[in-house]
PDB file of C-alpha atoms in Angstrom:
ATOM      1  CA  ASN B 264       7.271   2.758   1.012  1.00 67.00           C
ATOM      2  CA  ALA B 265      10.237   4.433  -0.726  1.00 77.00           C
ATOM      3  CA  GLY B 266      11.894   1.297  -2.204  1.00 94.00           C
ATOM      4  CA  VAL B 267      14.963   2.380  -4.200  1.00 97.00           C
ATOM      5  CA  THR B 268      15.788   6.084  -4.173  1.00 96.00           C
ATOM      6  CA  GLN B 269      18.223   7.694  -6.612  1.00 97.00           C
ATOM      7  CA  THR B 270      19.647  11.199  -6.629  1.00 95.00           C
ATOM      8  CA  PRO B 271      19.902  13.381  -8.593  1.00 96.00           C
ATOM      9  CA  LYS B 272      17.131  12.871 -11.150  1.00 96.00           C
ATOM     10  CA  PHE B 273      18.842  15.025 -13.777  1.00 96.00           C
ATOM     11  CA  GLN B 274      22.432  16.153 -14.239  1.00 96.00           C
ATOM     12  CA  VAL B 275      24.391  17.943 -16.935  1.00 97.00           C
ATOM     13  CA  LEU B 276      28.178  17.700 -16.913  1.00 96.00           C
ATOM     14  CA  LYS B 277      30.967  19.005 -19.051  1.00 97.00           C
ATOM     15  CA  THR B 278      33.511  16.565 -20.440  1.00 97.00           C
ATOM     16  CA  GLY B 279      36.124  15.817 -17.800  1.00 97.00           C
ATOM     17  CA  GLN B 280      33.981  16.718 -14.797  1.00 97.00           C
ATOM     18  CA  SER B 281      33.326  14.196 -12.064  1.00 96.00           C
ATOM     19  CA  MET B 282      30.214  13.309 -10.141  1.00 96.00           C
ATOM     20  CA  THR B 283      28.675  10.660  -7.918  1.00 97.00           C
ATOM     21  CA  LEU B 284      25.242   9.151  -8.355  1.00 98.00           C
ATOM     22  CA  GLN B 285      23.648   8.146  -5.084  1.00 97.00           C
ATOM     23  CA  CYS B 286      21.368   5.183  -4.449  1.00 97.00           C
ATOM     24  CA  ALA B 287      19.674   3.934  -1.302  1.00 97.00           C
ATOM     25  CA  GLN B 288      17.212   1.112  -0.664  1.00 96.00           C
ATOM     26  CA  ASP B 289      15.046   0.487   2.375  1.00 95.00           C
ATOM     27  CA  MET B 290      14.037  -3.134   1.677  1.00 93.00           C
ATOM     28  CA  ASN B 291      16.973  -4.715   3.528  1.00 92.00           C
ATOM     29  CA  HIS B 292      18.203  -6.273   0.290  1.00 91.00           C
ATOM     30  CA  ASN B 293      21.642  -7.811   0.141  1.00 89.00           C
ATOM     31  CA  SER B 294      22.410  -7.103  -3.507  1.00 90.00           C
ATOM     32  CA  MET B 295      22.523  -3.838  -5.391  1.00 93.00           C
ATOM     33  CA  TYR B 296      23.209  -2.966  -9.024  1.00 94.00           C
ATOM     34  CA  TRP B 297      23.889  -0.119 -11.404  1.00 96.00           C
ATOM     35  CA  TYR B 298      22.537  -0.300 -14.954  1.00 96.00           C
ATOM     36  CA  ARG B 299      22.604   2.128 -17.845  1.00 97.00           C
ATOM     37  CA  GLN B 300      19.900   2.451 -20.492  1.00 97.00           C
ATOM     38  CA  ASP B 301      20.633   3.925 -23.907  1.00 95.00           C
ATOM     39  CA  PRO B 302      18.206   4.543 -26.792  1.00 89.00           C
ATOM     40  CA  GLY B 303      17.922   1.509 -29.027  1.00 84.00           C
ATOM     41  CA  MET B 304      19.732  -0.722 -26.553  1.00 87.00           C
ATOM     42  CA  GLY B 305      18.708  -2.874 -23.666  1.00 87.00           C
ATOM     43  CA  LEU B 306      19.661  -2.167 -20.096  1.00 93.00           C
ATOM     44  CA  ARG B 307      23.297  -3.045 -19.437  1.00 94.00           C
ATOM     45  CA  LEU B 308      24.907  -3.871 -16.095  1.00 93.00           C
ATOM     46  CA  ILE B 309      27.755  -1.587 -15.036  1.00 95.00           C
ATOM     47  CA  TYR B 310      28.635  -2.862 -11.545  1.00 95.00           C
ATOM     48  CA  TYR B 311      26.985  -4.867  -8.848  1.00 92.00           C
ATOM     49  CA  SER B 312      27.417  -5.590  -5.167  1.00 92.00           C
ATOM     50  CA  ALA B 313      26.347  -9.032  -4.038  1.00 87.00           C
ATOM     51  CA  SER B 314      26.573  -8.066  -0.394  1.00 86.00           C
ATOM     52  CA  GLU B 315      27.882  -5.344   1.853  1.00 88.00           C
ATOM     53  CA  GLY B 316      31.625  -5.022   1.388  1.00 88.00           C
ATOM     54  CA  THR B 317      31.827  -6.597  -2.073  1.00 90.00           C
ATOM     55  CA  THR B 318      31.643  -5.149  -5.571  1.00 93.00           C
ATOM     56  CA  ASP B 319      32.133  -6.679  -9.015  1.00 92.00           C
ATOM     57  CA  LYS B 320      32.240  -5.544 -12.609  1.00 92.00           C
ATOM     58  CA  GLY B 321      29.328  -6.054 -14.925  1.00 91.00           C
ATOM     59  CA  GLU B 322      29.160  -5.837 -18.692  1.00 89.00           C
ATOM     60  CA  VAL B 323      30.234  -2.191 -19.151  1.00 94.00           C
ATOM     61  CA  PRO B 324      32.386  -1.054 -16.162  1.00 96.00           C
ATOM     62  CA  ASN B 325      34.958   1.124 -17.943  1.00 96.00           C
ATOM     63  CA  GLY B 326      34.943   4.752 -16.792  1.00 96.00           C
ATOM     64  CA  TYR B 327      33.035   4.025 -13.576  1.00 97.00           C
ATOM     65  CA  ASN B 328      33.758   3.229  -9.962  1.00 97.00           C
ATOM     66  CA  VAL B 329      31.391   2.138  -7.217  1.00 97.00           C
ATOM     67  CA  SER B 330      31.224   2.106  -3.458  1.00 96.00           C
ATOM     68  CA  ARG B 331      28.974  -0.024  -1.278  1.00 95.00           C
ATOM     69  CA  LEU B 332      28.865   2.337   1.665  1.00 89.00           C
ATOM     70  CA  ASN B 333      26.669   0.082   3.828  1.00 94.00           C
ATOM     71  CA  LYS B 334      23.822  -2.342   3.278  1.00 94.00           C
ATOM     72  CA  ARG B 335      21.469   0.459   2.206  1.00 96.00           C
ATOM     73  CA  GLU B 336      23.666   2.592  -0.037  1.00 97.00           C
ATOM     74  CA  PHE B 337      25.495   1.975  -3.305  1.00 97.00           C
ATOM     75  CA  SER B 338      27.056   4.879  -5.196  1.00 97.00           C
ATOM     76  CA  LEU B 339      28.342   5.188  -8.756  1.00 98.00           C
ATOM     77  CA  ARG B 340      31.165   7.601  -9.562  1.00 97.00           C
ATOM     78  CA  LEU B 341      32.259   9.027 -12.878  1.00 96.00           C
ATOM     79  CA  GLU B 342      35.801  10.301 -12.394  1.00 93.00           C
ATOM     80  CA  SER B 343      36.161  12.054 -15.752  1.00 96.00           C
ATOM     81  CA  ALA B 344      32.895  12.189 -17.638  1.00 96.00           C
ATOM     82  CA  ALA B 345      32.818  11.570 -21.388  1.00 97.00           C
ATOM     83  CA  PRO B 346      30.007  12.184 -23.915  1.00 97.00           C
ATOM     84  CA  SER B 347      29.708   8.394 -24.328  1.00 96.00           C
ATOM     85  CA  GLN B 348      28.477   8.270 -20.732  1.00 97.00           C
ATOM     86  CA  THR B 349      25.377  10.266 -21.615  1.00 97.00           C
ATOM     87  CA  SER B 350      22.639   7.862 -20.570  1.00 97.00           C
ATOM     88  CA  VAL B 351      19.914   7.096 -18.084  1.00 97.00           C
ATOM     89  CA  TYR B 352      21.296   5.334 -15.034  1.00 98.00           C
ATOM     90  CA  PHE B 353      19.242   2.985 -12.899  1.00 98.00           C
ATOM     91  CA  CYS B 354      20.054   1.586  -9.516  1.00 97.00           C
ATOM     92  CA  ALA B 355      18.385  -1.661  -8.496  1.00 95.00           C
ATOM     93  CA  SER B 356      18.332  -4.035  -5.564  1.00 94.00           C
ATOM     94  CA  SER B 357      17.342  -7.640  -4.952  1.00 90.00           C
ATOM     95  CA  GLU B 358      17.195 -10.211  -2.199  1.00 82.00           C
ATOM     96  CA  ALA B 359      19.128 -12.639  -4.400  1.00 66.00           C
ATOM     97  CA  ASN B 360      18.943 -15.361  -1.791  1.00 60.00           C
ATOM     98  CA  LYS B 361      16.909 -17.720  -3.952  1.00 56.00           C
ATOM     99  CA  GLY B 362      19.146 -17.347  -6.960  1.00 57.00           C
ATOM    100  CA  ASP B 363      16.659 -15.462  -9.115  1.00 63.00           C
ATOM    101  CA  GLU B 364      17.106 -11.810  -9.861  1.00 69.00           C
ATOM    102  CA  LYS B 365      13.816 -10.134  -9.134  1.00 85.00           C
ATOM    103  CA  LEU B 366      15.107  -6.602  -9.334  1.00 91.00           C
ATOM    104  CA  PHE B 367      13.553  -3.502  -7.822  1.00 94.00           C
ATOM    105  CA  PHE B 368      14.573  -0.380  -9.729  1.00 96.00           C
ATOM    106  CA  GLY B 369      14.848   3.261  -8.804  1.00 97.00           C
ATOM    107  CA  SER B 370      13.373   5.966 -11.003  1.00 96.00           C
ATOM    108  CA  GLY B 371      16.648   6.754 -12.734  1.00 97.00           C
ATOM    109  CA  THR B 372      19.137   9.570 -13.252  1.00 97.00           C
ATOM    110  CA  GLN B 373      19.234  11.220 -16.653  1.00 97.00           C
ATOM    111  CA  LEU B 374      22.829  12.291 -17.281  1.00 97.00           C
ATOM    112  CA  SER B 375      24.036  14.444 -20.162  1.00 97.00           C
ATOM    113  CA  VAL B 376      27.739  14.966 -20.786  1.00 97.00           C
ATOM    114  CA  LEU B 377      28.523  17.858 -23.102  1.00 96.00           C
TER     115      LEU B 377
ATOM    116  CA  GLU D 170      26.593 -15.223 -27.231  1.00 80.00           C
ATOM    117  CA  ASP D 171      23.550 -14.770 -25.015  1.00 83.00           C
ATOM    118  CA  GLN D 172      20.985 -12.456 -26.541  1.00 89.00           C
ATOM    119  CA  VAL D 173      17.359 -11.397 -26.349  1.00 95.00           C
ATOM    120  CA  THR D 174      15.243 -10.119 -29.238  1.00 96.00           C
ATOM    121  CA  GLN D 175      11.839  -8.577 -28.691  1.00 97.00           C
ATOM    122  CA  SER D 176       9.187  -8.029 -31.325  1.00 97.00           C
ATOM    123  CA  PRO D 177       7.488  -5.959 -32.428  1.00 97.00           C
ATOM    124  CA  GLU D 178       9.392  -2.809 -31.462  1.00 96.00           C
ATOM    125  CA  ALA D 179       6.092  -0.954 -31.166  1.00 97.00           C
ATOM    126  CA  LEU D 180       2.491  -2.082 -31.031  1.00 98.00           C
ATOM    127  CA  ARG D 181      -0.652  -0.001 -31.204  1.00 98.00           C
ATOM    128  CA  LEU D 182      -3.904  -1.544 -30.049  1.00 97.00           C
ATOM    129  CA  GLN D 183      -7.437  -0.391 -29.573  1.00 97.00           C
ATOM    130  CA  GLU D 184      -8.858  -0.822 -26.110  1.00 97.00           C
ATOM    131  CA  GLY D 185     -10.133  -4.397 -25.828  1.00 97.00           C
ATOM    132  CA  GLU D 186      -8.032  -5.684 -28.750  1.00 97.00           C
ATOM    133  CA  SER D 187      -6.010  -8.638 -27.434  1.00 97.00           C
ATOM    134  CA  SER D 188      -2.502  -9.350 -28.717  1.00 98.00           C
ATOM    135  CA  SER D 189       0.876 -10.861 -27.833  1.00 98.00           C
ATOM    136  CA  LEU D 190       4.421  -9.618 -27.447  1.00 98.00           C
ATOM    137  CA  ASN D 191       7.307 -11.896 -28.341  1.00 98.00           C
ATOM    138  CA  CYS D 192      10.675 -12.430 -26.674  1.00 98.00           C
ATOM    139  CA  SER D 193      13.106 -14.740 -28.449  1.00 98.00           C
ATOM    140  CA  TYR D 194      16.230 -15.702 -26.581  1.00 96.00           C
ATOM    141  CA  THR D 195      19.515 -17.495 -27.045  1.00 93.00           C
ATOM    142  CA  VAL D 196      21.242 -18.441 -23.838  1.00 88.00           C
ATOM    143  CA  SER D 197      23.719 -21.125 -22.846  1.00 85.00           C
ATOM    144  CA  GLY D 198      21.527 -22.331 -20.020  1.00 87.00           C
ATOM    145  CA  LEU D 199      18.394 -20.529 -18.906  1.00 89.00           C
ATOM    146  CA  ARG D 200      18.237 -19.791 -15.222  1.00 88.00           C
ATOM    147  CA  GLY D 201      15.226 -17.511 -15.516  1.00 91.00           C
ATOM    148  CA  LEU D 202      13.303 -15.288 -17.907  1.00 95.00           C
ATOM    149  CA  PHE D 203      11.876 -12.045 -16.619  1.00 95.00           C
ATOM    150  CA  TRP D 204       9.236  -9.599 -17.793  1.00 97.00           C
ATOM    151  CA  TYR D 205       9.267  -5.990 -16.666  1.00 97.00           C
ATOM    152  CA  ARG D 206       7.041  -3.027 -17.399  1.00 98.00           C
ATOM    153  CA  GLN D 207       8.561   0.446 -17.809  1.00 97.00           C
ATOM    154  CA  ASP D 208       6.562   3.658 -17.829  1.00 97.00           C
ATOM    155  CA  PRO D 209       8.090   6.849 -19.303  1.00 93.00           C
ATOM    156  CA  GLY D 210      10.561   8.484 -16.936  1.00 92.00           C
ATOM    157  CA  LYS D 211      10.476   5.581 -14.487  1.00 95.00           C
ATOM    158  CA  GLY D 212      12.461   2.485 -13.716  1.00 96.00           C
ATOM    159  CA  PRO D 213      11.350  -0.985 -14.808  1.00 96.00           C
ATOM    160  CA  GLU D 214       8.752  -2.677 -12.629  1.00 96.00           C
ATOM    161  CA  PHE D 215       8.868  -6.445 -12.162  1.00 94.00           C
ATOM    162  CA  LEU D 216       6.009  -8.484 -13.620  1.00 96.00           C
ATOM    163  CA  PHE D 217       6.948 -12.177 -13.895  1.00 93.00           C
ATOM    164  CA  THR D 218       9.716 -14.744 -13.625  1.00 93.00           C
ATOM    165  CA  LEU D 219       9.538 -17.969 -15.654  1.00 95.00           C
ATOM    166  CA  TYR D 220      11.979 -20.810 -15.101  1.00 92.00           C
ATOM    167  CA  SER D 221      11.149 -23.725 -17.367  1.00 92.00           C
ATOM    168  CA  ALA D 222       9.452 -24.478 -20.675  1.00 94.00           C
ATOM    169  CA  GLY D 223       5.724 -24.873 -20.322  1.00 96.00           C
ATOM    170  CA  GLU D 224       5.466 -22.566 -17.347  1.00 96.00           C
ATOM    171  CA  GLU D 225       2.774 -19.874 -17.366  1.00 97.00           C
ATOM    172  CA  LYS D 226       2.027 -16.967 -15.033  1.00 96.00           C
ATOM    173  CA  GLU D 227      -0.848 -14.512 -14.962  1.00 97.00           C
ATOM    174  CA  LYS D 228      -1.503 -11.116 -13.483  1.00 94.00           C
ATOM    175  CA  GLU D 229      -4.715  -9.281 -14.268  1.00 95.00           C
ATOM    176  CA  ARG D 230      -4.835  -8.910 -18.078  1.00 96.00           C
ATOM    177  CA  LEU D 231      -1.305 -10.233 -18.590  1.00 97.00           C
ATOM    178  CA  LYS D 232      -0.215 -13.822 -19.106  1.00 98.00           C
ATOM    179  CA  ALA D 233       3.382 -14.878 -19.697  1.00 98.00           C
ATOM    180  CA  THR D 234       4.365 -18.189 -21.261  1.00 98.00           C
ATOM    181  CA  LEU D 235       7.712 -19.843 -21.914  1.00 97.00           C
ATOM    182  CA  THR D 236       9.099 -22.309 -24.442  1.00 95.00           C
ATOM    183  CA  LYS D 237      12.687 -23.420 -24.989  1.00 93.00           C
ATOM    184  CA  LYS D 238      13.274 -20.605 -27.500  1.00 94.00           C
ATOM    185  CA  GLU D 239      10.858 -17.822 -26.692  1.00 97.00           C
ATOM    186  CA  SER D 240       8.403 -16.265 -24.318  1.00 98.00           C
ATOM    187  CA  PHE D 241       5.129 -14.549 -25.028  1.00 98.00           C
ATOM    188  CA  LEU D 242       3.378 -11.861 -23.054  1.00 98.00           C
ATOM    189  CA  HIS D 243      -0.311 -12.115 -23.872  1.00 98.00           C
ATOM    190  CA  ILE D 244      -2.458  -9.073 -23.199  1.00 97.00           C
ATOM    191  CA  THR D 245      -6.169  -9.752 -23.000  1.00 97.00           C
ATOM    192  CA  ALA D 246      -8.662  -6.920 -23.506  1.00 97.00           C
ATOM    193  CA  PRO D 247      -6.056  -4.214 -22.850  1.00 97.00           C
ATOM    194  CA  LYS D 248      -6.887  -0.849 -21.328  1.00 97.00           C
ATOM    195  CA  PRO D 249      -5.145   2.504 -21.907  1.00 97.00           C
ATOM    196  CA  GLU D 250      -3.374   2.126 -18.564  1.00 97.00           C
ATOM    197  CA  ASP D 251      -1.556  -0.910 -19.984  1.00 97.00           C
ATOM    198  CA  SER D 252       0.368   1.452 -22.279  1.00 98.00           C
ATOM    199  CA  ALA D 253       4.063   1.126 -21.440  1.00 98.00           C
ATOM    200  CA  THR D 254       7.291  -0.415 -22.669  1.00 97.00           C
ATOM    201  CA  TYR D 255       7.547  -4.105 -21.828  1.00 98.00           C
ATOM    202  CA  LEU D 256      11.030  -5.480 -21.287  1.00 97.00           C
ATOM    203  CA  CYS D 257      12.148  -9.085 -21.434  1.00 97.00           C
ATOM    204  CA  ALA D 258      15.371 -10.276 -19.806  1.00 94.00           C
ATOM    205  CA  VAL D 259      17.143 -13.598 -19.325  1.00 92.00           C
ATOM    206  CA  GLN D 260      19.547 -14.804 -16.703  1.00 88.00           C
ATOM    207  CA  ALA D 261      21.979 -17.539 -17.650  1.00 85.00           C
ATOM    208  CA  TRP D 262      23.435 -20.190 -15.433  1.00 80.00           C
ATOM    209  CA  GLY D 263      27.042 -19.333 -14.691  1.00 71.00           C
ATOM    210  CA  GLY D 264      26.589 -15.672 -15.474  1.00 65.00           C
ATOM    211  CA  SER D 265      27.601 -13.024 -12.965  1.00 63.00           C
ATOM    212  CA  GLN D 266      24.963 -12.108 -10.457  1.00 63.00           C
ATOM    213  CA  GLY D 267      22.477  -9.529 -11.627  1.00 66.00           C
ATOM    214  CA  ASN D 268      23.770  -9.684 -15.170  1.00 74.00           C
ATOM    215  CA  LEU D 269      20.423  -9.971 -16.834  1.00 86.00           C
ATOM    216  CA  ILE D 270      20.495  -9.741 -20.617  1.00 90.00           C
ATOM    217  CA  PHE D 271      17.731  -7.319 -21.551  1.00 93.00           C
ATOM    218  CA  GLY D 272      15.931  -6.948 -24.837  1.00 95.00           C
ATOM    219  CA  LYS D 273      15.257  -3.532 -26.311  1.00 96.00           C
ATOM    220  CA  GLY D 274      11.619  -3.672 -25.355  1.00 96.00           C
ATOM    221  CA  THR D 275       8.218  -3.418 -27.017  1.00 97.00           C
ATOM    222  CA  LYS D 276       6.440  -0.099 -26.706  1.00 97.00           C
ATOM    223  CA  LEU D 277       2.725  -0.755 -26.319  1.00 98.00           C
ATOM    224  CA  SER D 278       0.130   1.962 -26.917  1.00 98.00           C
ATOM    225  CA  VAL D 279      -3.524   1.255 -26.146  1.00 97.00           C
ATOM    226  CA  LYS D 280      -5.994   3.783 -27.511  1.00 97.00           C
ATOM    227  CA  PRO D 281      -9.453   4.254 -25.959  1.00 95.00           C
TER     228      PRO D 281
END
């Protein structure tokens, strides 16, 4: 039972480089999310996708783009990485059909931007 | 502004020493309050959802309670494997989907 799978687990970038974080879930969930977690701060929502074909901004979307490739996959792209984007990134999914957000998280991607 | 404050930031217990973690929240209208457990290097793992004041939920040594201003996570006779960071989050009515407001967490260490 894989659940939510994120790749890569670790990544180091130089300022200005681009990269895409991949996320896939095998629970047939409609909704998917990208969060970032920084030391001394709570998890913050970057983008979410309520269903296949839709995406919306969360609390901290600047500097990121997302793609909901299909029901299973939701990717996060950094077009021009900045040191402020050094963080741990978590992908999550939920059924979201009862209105409550019981989220299932992946194991995270630790990203360092130098 | 919706916000969540967890206390203490860190808690050290001896095995078997019961205690409680606190989550104070300010939200325009509470849709749900969530507790998650996070182990080092892993993503948060769902524990409980509470919807209304007076509600309680239990799972093994954990019991979550909710009032109109705060939630408590009671840990009874903890074991070393209960060591983790416990996260509290709230969802407000009218907020964008998935936009849970998370607290900074309480790091629990249980020594044998």
